[in-house]
JSON list of C-alpha atoms in Angstrom, two decimals:
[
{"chain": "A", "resi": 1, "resn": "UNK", "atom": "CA", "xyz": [-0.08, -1.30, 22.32]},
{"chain": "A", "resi": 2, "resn": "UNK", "atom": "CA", "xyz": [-2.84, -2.63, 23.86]},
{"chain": "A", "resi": 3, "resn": "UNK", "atom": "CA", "xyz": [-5.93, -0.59, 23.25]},
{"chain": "A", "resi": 4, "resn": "UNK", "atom": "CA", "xyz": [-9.02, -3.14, 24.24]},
{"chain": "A", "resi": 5, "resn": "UNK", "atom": "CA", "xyz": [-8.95, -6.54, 26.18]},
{"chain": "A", "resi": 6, "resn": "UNK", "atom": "CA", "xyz": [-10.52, -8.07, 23.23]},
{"chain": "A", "resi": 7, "resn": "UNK", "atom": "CA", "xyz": [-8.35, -11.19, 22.60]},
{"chain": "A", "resi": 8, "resn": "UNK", "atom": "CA", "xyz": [-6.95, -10.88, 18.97]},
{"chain": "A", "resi": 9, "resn": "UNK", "atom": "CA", "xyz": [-5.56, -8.72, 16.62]},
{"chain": "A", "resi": 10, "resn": "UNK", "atom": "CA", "xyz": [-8.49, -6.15, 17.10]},
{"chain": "A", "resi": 11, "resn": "UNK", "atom": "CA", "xyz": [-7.07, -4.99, 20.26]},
{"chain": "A", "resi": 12, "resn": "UNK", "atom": "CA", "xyz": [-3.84, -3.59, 19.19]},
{"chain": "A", "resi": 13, "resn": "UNK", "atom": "CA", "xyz": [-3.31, -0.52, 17.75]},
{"chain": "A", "resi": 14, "resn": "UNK", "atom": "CA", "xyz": [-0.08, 1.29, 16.27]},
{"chain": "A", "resi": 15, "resn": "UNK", "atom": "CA", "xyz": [0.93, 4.77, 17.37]},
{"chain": "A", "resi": 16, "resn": "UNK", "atom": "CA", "xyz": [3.69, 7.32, 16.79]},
{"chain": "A", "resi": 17, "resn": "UNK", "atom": "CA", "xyz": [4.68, 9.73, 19.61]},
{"chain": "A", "resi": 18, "resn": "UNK", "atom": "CA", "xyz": [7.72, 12.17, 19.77]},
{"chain": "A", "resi": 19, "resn": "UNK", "atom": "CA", "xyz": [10.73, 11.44, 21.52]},
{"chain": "A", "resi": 20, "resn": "UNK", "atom": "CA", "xyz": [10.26, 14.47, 24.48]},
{"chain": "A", "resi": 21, "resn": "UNK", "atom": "CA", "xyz": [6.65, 12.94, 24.77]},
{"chain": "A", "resi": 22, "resn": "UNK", "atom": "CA", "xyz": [6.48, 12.93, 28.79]},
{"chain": "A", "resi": 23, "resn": "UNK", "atom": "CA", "xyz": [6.31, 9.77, 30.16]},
{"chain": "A", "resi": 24, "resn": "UNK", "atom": "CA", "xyz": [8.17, 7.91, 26.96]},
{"chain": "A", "resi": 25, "resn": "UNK", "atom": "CA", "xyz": [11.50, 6.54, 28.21]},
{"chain": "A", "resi": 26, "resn": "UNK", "atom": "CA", "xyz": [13.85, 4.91, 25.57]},
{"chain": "A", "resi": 27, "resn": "UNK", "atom": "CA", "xyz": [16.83, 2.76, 26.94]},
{"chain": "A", "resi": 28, "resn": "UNK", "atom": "CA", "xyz": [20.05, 2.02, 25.42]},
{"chain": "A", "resi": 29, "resn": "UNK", "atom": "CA", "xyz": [21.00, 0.32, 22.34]},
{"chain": "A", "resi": 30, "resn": "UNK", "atom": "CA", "xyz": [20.54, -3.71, 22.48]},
{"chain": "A", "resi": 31, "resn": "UNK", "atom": "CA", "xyz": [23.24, -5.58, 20.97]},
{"chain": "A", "resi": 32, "resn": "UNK", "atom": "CA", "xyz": [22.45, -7.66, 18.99]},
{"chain": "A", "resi": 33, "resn": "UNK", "atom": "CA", "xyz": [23.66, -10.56, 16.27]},
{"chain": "A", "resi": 34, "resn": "UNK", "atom": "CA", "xyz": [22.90, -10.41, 12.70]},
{"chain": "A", "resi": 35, "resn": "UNK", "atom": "CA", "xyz": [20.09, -7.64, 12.60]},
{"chain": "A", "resi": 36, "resn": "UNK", "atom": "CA", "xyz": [22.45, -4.40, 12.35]},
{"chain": "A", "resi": 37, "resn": "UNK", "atom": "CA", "xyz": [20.75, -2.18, 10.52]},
{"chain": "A", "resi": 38, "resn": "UNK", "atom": "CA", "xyz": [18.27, -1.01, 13.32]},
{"chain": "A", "resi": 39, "resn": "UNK", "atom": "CA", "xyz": [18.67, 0.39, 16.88]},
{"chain": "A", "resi": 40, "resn": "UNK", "atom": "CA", "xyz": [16.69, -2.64, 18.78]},
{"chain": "A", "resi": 41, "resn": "UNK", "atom": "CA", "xyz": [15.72, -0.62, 22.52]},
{"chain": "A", "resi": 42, "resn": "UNK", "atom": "CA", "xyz": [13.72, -0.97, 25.03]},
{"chain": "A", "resi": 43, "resn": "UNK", "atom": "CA", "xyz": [11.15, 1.30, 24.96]},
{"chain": "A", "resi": 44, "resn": "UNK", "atom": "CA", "xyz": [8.79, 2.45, 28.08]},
{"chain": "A", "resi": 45, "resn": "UNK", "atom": "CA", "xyz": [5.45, 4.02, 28.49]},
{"chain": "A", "resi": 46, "resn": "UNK", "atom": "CA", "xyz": [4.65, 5.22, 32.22]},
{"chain": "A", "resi": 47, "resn": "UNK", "atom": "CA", "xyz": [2.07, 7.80, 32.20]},
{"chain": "A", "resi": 48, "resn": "UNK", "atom": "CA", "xyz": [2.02, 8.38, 28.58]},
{"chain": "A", "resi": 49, "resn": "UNK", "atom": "CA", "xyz": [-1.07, 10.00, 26.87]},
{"chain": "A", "resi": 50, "resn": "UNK", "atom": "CA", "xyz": [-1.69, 8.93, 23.68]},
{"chain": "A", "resi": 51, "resn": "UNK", "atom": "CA", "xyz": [-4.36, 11.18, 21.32]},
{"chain": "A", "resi": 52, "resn": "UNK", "atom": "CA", "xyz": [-6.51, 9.95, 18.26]},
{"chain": "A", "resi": 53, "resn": "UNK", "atom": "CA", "xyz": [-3.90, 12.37, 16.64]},
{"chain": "A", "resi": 54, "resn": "UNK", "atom": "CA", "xyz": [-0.82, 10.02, 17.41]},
{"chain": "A", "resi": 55, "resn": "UNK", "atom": "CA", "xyz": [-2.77, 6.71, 16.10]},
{"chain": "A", "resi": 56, "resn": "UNK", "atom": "CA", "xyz": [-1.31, 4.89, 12.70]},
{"chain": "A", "resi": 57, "resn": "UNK", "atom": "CA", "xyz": [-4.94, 3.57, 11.12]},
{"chain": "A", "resi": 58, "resn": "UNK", "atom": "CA", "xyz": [-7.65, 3.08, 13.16]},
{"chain": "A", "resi": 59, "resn": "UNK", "atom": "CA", "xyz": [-7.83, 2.09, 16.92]},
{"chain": "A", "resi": 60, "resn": "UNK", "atom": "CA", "xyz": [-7.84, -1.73, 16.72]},
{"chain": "A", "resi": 61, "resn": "UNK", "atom": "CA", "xyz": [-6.29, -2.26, 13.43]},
{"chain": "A", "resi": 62, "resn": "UNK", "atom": "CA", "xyz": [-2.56, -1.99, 14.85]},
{"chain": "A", "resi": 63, "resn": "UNK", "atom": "CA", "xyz": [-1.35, -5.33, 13.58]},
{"chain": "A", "resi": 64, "resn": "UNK", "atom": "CA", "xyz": [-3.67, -5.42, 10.14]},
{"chain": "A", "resi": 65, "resn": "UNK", "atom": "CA", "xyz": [-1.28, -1.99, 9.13]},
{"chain": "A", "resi": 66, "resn": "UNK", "atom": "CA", "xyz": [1.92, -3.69, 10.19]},
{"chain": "A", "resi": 67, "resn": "UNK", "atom": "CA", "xyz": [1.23, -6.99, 8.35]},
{"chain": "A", "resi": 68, "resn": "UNK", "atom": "CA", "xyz": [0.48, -4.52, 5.43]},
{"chain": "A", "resi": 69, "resn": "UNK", "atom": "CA", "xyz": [3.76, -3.13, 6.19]},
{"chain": "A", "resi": 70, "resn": "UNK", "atom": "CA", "xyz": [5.58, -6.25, 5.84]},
{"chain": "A", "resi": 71, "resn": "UNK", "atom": "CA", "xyz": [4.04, -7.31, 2.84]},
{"chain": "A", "resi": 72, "resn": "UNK", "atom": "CA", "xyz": [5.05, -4.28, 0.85]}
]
């Protein structure tokens, strides 16, 4: 998400929340061509509090973990 105007990858950050988390809405299952081995969904924040506690990294280093991630 979005966590600072800042244009850049310093304004994203990368955060975890449960399911029942109020305010976190999770549609139904794209379909999809090729790409089967993960449910693709639309997900939806309205109202959703996120703490420090549900932050991956730091605030503002969102996309520096998931390039990490996709390096291996």
């Amino acid at each position: 998400a979005v966590t600072d105007p800042v244009p850049g990858k310093h304004g994203v950050s990368t955060f975890l929340l449960r399911r029942d988390t109020p305010g976190l809405t999770v549609g139904p299952r794209i379909a999809t061509t090729g790409l089967r081995t993960a449910a693709i969904s639309e997900v939806v924040l309205a109202g959703c509090e996120v703490t420090d506690d549900d932050l991956l990294g730091a605030e503002g280093e969102g996309l520096t973990g998931v390039g990490r991630l996709i390096q291996g």
